[in-house]
Tab-separated table of C-alpha atoms in Angstrom:
chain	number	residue	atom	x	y	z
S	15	UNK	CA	-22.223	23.407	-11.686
S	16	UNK	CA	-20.188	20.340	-10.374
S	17	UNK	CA	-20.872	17.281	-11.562
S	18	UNK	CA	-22.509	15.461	-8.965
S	19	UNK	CA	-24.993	18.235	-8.770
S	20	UNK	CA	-25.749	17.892	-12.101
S	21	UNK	CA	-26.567	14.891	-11.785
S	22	UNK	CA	-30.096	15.328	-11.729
S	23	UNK	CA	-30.213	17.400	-14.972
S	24	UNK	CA	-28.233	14.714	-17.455
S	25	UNK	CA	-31.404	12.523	-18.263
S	26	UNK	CA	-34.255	15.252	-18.133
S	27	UNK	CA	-34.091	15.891	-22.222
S	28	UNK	CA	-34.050	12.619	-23.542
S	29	UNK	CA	-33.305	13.863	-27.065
S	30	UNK	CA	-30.009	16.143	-26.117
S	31	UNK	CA	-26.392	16.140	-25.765
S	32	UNK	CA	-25.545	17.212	-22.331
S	33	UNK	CA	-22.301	18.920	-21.972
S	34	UNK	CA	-20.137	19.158	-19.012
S	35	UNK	CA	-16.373	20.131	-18.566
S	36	UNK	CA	-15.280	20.973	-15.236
S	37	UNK	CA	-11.995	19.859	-13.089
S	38	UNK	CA	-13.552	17.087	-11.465
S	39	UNK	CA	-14.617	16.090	-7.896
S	40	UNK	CA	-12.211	13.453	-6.277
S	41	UNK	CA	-14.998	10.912	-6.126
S	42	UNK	CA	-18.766	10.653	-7.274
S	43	UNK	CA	-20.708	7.871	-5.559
S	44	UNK	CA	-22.547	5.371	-7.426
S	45	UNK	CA	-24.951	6.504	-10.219
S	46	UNK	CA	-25.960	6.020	-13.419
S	47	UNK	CA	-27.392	7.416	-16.431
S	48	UNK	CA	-30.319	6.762	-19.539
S	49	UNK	CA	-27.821	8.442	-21.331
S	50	UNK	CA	-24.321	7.189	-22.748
S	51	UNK	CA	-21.379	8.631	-21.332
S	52	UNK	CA	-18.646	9.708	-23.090
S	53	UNK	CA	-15.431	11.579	-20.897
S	54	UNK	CA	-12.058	12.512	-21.475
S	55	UNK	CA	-9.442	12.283	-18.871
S	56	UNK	CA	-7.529	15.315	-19.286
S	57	UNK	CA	-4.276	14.937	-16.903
S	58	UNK	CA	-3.799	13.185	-13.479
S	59	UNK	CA	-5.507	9.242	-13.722
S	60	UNK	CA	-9.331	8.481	-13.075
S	61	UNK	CA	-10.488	4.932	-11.776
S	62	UNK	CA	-13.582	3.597	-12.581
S	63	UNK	CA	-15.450	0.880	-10.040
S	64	UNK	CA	-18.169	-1.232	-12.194
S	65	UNK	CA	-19.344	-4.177	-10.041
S	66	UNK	CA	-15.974	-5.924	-8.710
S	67	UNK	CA	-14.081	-4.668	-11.080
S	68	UNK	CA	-11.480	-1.167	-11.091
S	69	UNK	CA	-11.022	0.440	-14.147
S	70	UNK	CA	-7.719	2.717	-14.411
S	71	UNK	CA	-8.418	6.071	-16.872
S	72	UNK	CA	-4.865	7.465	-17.696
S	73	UNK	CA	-4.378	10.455	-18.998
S	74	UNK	CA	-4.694	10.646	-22.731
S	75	UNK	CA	-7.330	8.291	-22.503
S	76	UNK	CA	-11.228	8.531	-22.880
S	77	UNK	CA	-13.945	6.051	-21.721
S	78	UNK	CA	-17.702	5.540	-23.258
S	79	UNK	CA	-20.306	4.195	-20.276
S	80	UNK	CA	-23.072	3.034	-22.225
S	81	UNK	CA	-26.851	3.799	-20.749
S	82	UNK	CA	-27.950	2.640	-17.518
S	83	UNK	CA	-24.666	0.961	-15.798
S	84	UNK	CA	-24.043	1.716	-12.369
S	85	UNK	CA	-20.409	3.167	-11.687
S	86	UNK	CA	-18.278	5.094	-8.848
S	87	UNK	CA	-15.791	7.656	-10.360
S	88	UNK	CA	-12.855	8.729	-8.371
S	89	UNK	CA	-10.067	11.132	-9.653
S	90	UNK	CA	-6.586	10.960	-8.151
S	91	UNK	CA	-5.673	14.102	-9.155
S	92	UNK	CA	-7.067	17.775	-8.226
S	93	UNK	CA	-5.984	18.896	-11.315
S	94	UNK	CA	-7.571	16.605	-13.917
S	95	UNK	CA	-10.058	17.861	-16.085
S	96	UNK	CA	-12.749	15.585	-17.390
S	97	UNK	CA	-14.992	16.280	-20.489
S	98	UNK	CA	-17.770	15.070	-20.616
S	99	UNK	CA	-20.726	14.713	-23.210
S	100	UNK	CA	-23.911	12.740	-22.384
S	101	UNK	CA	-25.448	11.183	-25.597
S	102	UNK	CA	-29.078	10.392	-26.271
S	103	UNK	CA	-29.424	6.813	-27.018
S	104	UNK	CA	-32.341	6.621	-30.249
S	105	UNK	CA	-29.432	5.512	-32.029
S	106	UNK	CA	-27.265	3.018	-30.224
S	107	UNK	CA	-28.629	-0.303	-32.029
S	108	UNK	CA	-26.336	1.337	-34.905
S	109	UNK	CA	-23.298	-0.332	-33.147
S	110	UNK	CA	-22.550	-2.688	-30.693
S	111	UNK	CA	-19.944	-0.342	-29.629
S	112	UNK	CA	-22.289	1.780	-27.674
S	113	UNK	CA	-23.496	-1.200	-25.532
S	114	UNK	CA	-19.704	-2.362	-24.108
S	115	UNK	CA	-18.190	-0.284	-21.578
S	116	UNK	CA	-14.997	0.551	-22.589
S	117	UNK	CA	-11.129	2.477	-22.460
S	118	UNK	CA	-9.437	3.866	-25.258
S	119	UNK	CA	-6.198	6.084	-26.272
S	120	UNK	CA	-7.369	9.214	-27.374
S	121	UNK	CA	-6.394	10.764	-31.208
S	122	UNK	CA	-5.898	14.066	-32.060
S	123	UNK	CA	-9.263	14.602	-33.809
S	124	UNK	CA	-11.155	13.055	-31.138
S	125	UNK	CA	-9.144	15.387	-28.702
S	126	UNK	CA	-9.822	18.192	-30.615
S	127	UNK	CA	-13.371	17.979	-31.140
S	128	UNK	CA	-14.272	17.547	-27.506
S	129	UNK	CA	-11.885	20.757	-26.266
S	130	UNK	CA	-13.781	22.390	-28.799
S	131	UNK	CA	-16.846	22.283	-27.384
S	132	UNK	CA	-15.738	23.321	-24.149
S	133	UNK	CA	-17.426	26.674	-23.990
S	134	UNK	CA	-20.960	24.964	-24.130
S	135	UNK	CA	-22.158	23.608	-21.085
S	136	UNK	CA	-25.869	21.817	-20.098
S	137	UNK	CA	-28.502	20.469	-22.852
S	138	UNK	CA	-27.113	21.274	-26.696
S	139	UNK	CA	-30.810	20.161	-28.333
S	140	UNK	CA	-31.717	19.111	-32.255
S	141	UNK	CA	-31.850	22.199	-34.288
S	142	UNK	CA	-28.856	24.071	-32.467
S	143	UNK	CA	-25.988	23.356	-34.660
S	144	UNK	CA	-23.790	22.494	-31.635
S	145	UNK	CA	-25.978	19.598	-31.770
S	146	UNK	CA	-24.589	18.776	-35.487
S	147	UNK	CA	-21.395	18.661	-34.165
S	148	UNK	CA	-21.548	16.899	-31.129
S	149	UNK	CA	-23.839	14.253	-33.280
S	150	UNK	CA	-20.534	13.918	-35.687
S	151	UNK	CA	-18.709	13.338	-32.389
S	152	UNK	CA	-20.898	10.128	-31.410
S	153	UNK	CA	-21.091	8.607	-34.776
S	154	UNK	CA	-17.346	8.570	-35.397
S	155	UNK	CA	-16.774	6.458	-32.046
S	156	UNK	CA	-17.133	3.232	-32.902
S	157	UNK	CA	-14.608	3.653	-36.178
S	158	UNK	CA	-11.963	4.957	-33.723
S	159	UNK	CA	-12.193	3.182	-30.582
S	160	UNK	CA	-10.820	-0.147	-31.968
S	161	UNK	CA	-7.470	-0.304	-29.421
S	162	UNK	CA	-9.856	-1.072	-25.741
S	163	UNK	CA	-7.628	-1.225	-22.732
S	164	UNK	CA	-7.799	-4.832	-21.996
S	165	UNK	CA	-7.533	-5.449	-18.283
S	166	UNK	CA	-9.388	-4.105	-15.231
S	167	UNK	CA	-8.159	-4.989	-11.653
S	168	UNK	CA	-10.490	-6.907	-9.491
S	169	UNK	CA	-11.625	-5.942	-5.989
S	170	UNK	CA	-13.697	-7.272	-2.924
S	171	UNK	CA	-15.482	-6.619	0.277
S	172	UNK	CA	-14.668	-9.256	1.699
S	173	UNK	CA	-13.399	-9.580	5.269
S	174	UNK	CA	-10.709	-12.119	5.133
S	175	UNK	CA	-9.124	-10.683	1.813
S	176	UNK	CA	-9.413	-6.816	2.566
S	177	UNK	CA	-6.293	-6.798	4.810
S	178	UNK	CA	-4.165	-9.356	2.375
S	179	UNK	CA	-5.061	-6.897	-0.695
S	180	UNK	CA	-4.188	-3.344	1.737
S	181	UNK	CA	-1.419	-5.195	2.585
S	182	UNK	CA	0.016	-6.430	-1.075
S	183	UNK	CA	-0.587	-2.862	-2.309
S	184	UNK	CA	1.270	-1.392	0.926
S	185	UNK	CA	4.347	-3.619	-0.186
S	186	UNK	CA	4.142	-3.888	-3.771
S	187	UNK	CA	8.071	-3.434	-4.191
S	188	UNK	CA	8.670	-6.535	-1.557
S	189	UNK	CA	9.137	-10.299	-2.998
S	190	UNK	CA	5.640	-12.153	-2.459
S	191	UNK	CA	4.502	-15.691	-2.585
S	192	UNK	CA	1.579	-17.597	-2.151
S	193	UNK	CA	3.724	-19.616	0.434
S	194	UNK	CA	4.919	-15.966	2.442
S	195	UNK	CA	1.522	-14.523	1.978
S	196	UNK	CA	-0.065	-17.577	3.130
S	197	UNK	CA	2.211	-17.893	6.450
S	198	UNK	CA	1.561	-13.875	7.098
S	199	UNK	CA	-1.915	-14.157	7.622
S	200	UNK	CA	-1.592	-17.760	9.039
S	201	UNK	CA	-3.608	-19.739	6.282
S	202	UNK	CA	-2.683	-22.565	4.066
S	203	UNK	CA	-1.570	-22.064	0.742
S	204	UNK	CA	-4.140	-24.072	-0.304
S	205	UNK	CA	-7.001	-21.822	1.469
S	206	UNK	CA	-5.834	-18.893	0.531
S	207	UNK	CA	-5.554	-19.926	-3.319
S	208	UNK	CA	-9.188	-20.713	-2.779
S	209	UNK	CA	-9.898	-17.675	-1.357
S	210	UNK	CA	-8.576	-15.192	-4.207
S	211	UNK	CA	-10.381	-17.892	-6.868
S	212	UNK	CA	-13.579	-17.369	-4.960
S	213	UNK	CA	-13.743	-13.072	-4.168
S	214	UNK	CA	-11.314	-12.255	-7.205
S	215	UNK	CA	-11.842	-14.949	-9.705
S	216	UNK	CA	-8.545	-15.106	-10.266
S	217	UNK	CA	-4.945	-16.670	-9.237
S	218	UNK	CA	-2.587	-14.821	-6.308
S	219	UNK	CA	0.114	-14.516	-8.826
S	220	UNK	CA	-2.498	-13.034	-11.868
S	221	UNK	CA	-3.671	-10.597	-9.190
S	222	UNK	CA	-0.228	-9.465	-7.987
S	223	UNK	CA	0.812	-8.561	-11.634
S	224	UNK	CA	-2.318	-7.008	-12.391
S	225	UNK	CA	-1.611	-4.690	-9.179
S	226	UNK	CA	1.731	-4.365	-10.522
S	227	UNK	CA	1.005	-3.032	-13.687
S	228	UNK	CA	-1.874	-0.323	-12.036
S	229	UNK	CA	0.772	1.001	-9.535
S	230	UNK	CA	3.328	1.037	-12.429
S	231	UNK	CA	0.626	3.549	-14.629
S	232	UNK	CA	0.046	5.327	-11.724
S	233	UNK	CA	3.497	6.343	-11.091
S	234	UNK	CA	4.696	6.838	-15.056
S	235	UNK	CA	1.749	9.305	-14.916
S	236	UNK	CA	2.152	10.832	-11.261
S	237	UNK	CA	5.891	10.843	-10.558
S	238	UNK	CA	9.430	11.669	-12.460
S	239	UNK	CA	10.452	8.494	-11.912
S	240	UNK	CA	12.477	6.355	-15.248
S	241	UNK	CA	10.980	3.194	-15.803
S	242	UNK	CA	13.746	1.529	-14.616
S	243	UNK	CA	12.970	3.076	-11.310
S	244	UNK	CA	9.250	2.320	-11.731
S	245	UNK	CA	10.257	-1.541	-12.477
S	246	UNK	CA	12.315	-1.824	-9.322
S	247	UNK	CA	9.381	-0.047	-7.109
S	248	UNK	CA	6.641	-2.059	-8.136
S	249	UNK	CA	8.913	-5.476	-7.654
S	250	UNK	CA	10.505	-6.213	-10.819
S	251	UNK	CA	14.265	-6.803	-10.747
S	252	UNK	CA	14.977	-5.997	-14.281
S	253	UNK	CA	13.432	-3.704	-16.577
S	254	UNK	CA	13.361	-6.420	-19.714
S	255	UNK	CA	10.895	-8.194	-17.068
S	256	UNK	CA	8.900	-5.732	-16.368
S	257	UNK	CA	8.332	-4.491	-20.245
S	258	UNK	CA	7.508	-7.716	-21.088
S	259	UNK	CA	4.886	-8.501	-18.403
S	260	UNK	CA	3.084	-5.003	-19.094
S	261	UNK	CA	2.950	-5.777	-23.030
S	262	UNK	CA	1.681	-9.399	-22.471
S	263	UNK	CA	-0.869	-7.745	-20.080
S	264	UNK	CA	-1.735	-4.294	-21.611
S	265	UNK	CA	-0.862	-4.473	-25.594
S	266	UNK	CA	1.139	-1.430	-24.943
S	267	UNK	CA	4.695	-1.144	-24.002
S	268	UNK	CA	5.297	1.189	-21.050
S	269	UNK	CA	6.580	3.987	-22.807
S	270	UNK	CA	3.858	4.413	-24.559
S	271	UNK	CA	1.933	5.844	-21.564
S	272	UNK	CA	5.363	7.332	-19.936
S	273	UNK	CA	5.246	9.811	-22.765
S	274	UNK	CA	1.744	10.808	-22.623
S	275	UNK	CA	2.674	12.096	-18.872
């Protein structure tokens, strides 16, 4: 059963672990569950949408949802696996962990654990002891997940900024400006500062480099390309440049997810 059918099922036994691994749809509309969600991207890149905000899952990496926020997941690629467990939540006053929404590098136990309960599938109840072991899996969490993906790229509905942000991430290799954007779509500087402080809460230039540094993921995990290449596509003239801006913005440097391809 697909995920978005099961949908339905996660939250009917309060008291379980429900267990789910399945190569995912490409999107699942908005939902949300009683239940704290744990899932592993396993190859490709996920995105998460959480109120204005865009979440980018590489691979290698695993993300808790803790109970009852709202979210849209999309996977960009038909081959990515996601593994999923869906945790009772009697517990979750334990740690604060289990009330932040959050991204996280994967380790080898944590990887382990999880592929090896991939021959379960639905409710795993108290007194099975699957249930032992998926329990162990939840209460080790918030010891390992201490390295949280630190940025999420904004987005908005909003009429005016739609086209500038389709058509920034059309031409993310080209030279921008506040001054060339500004002239494009015949507003003043001044306005359309305004304008991305209003919808995105942020500066033109903070939003550029944040939509740098997703398209730069995207392709270290999708393409063959050497960062080098990478740097140049997503508008950096040097790759010093571009290393430095993705540390300052990530905490990682960009090898560090080129190797987990």
């Amino acid at each position: 059963m697909s995920l978005i059918a099961s949908l339905p099922d996660i939250d009917k036994r309060p008291e379980s672990v429900f267990v789910m691994h399945e190569r995912s749809e490409k999107y699942i509309p908005n939902h949300k569950h009683t239940k704290g969600q744990l899932s592993y991207v396993e190859g490709g890149i996920a995105y998460l949408d959480i109120g204005n905000q865009r979440y980018v899952i590489p691979a290698r990496h695993y993300f808790w949802i803790p109970t009852g926020l709202s979210h849209v997941l999309k996977i960009g690629h038909s081959g990515t696996v996601l593994r999923s467990l869906f945790f009772y939540t009697h517990d979750d006053n334990t740690s604060p962990f289990y009330s932040q929404m959050g991204i996280y590098p994967i380790n080898d136990l944590l990887m382990q654990m999880i592929k090896y309960s991939e021959p379960w599938d639905g409710h795993i109840l108290p007194g099975d002891n699957r249930f032992l072991f998926l329990s162990a899996i939840k209460n080790i969490l918030p010891e390992i997940s201490s390295k949280k993906i630190p940025f999420a790229l904004p987005f908005t509905e909003h009429e005016r900024m739609l086209p500038i942000l389709r058509y920034l991430e059309k031409n993310i290799g080209d030279t921008h400006s506040l001054e060339s954007i500004s002239h494009r779509f015949g507003m003043s500087e001044r306005s359309l500062s305004r304008l991305f402080q209003q919808t995105l809460n942020m500066s033109f230039l903070q939003y550029l480099k944040l939509l740098r540094m997703v398209r730069s993921i995207e392709l270290m995990l999708q393409t063959n390309l050497s960062l080098s290449e990478i740097a140049y596509t997503v508008g950096y003239q040097s790759l010093a440049s571009f290393s430095s801006t993705f540390l300052k913005l990530t905490n990682y440097r960009p090898s560090d997810f080129k190797k987990e391809k």
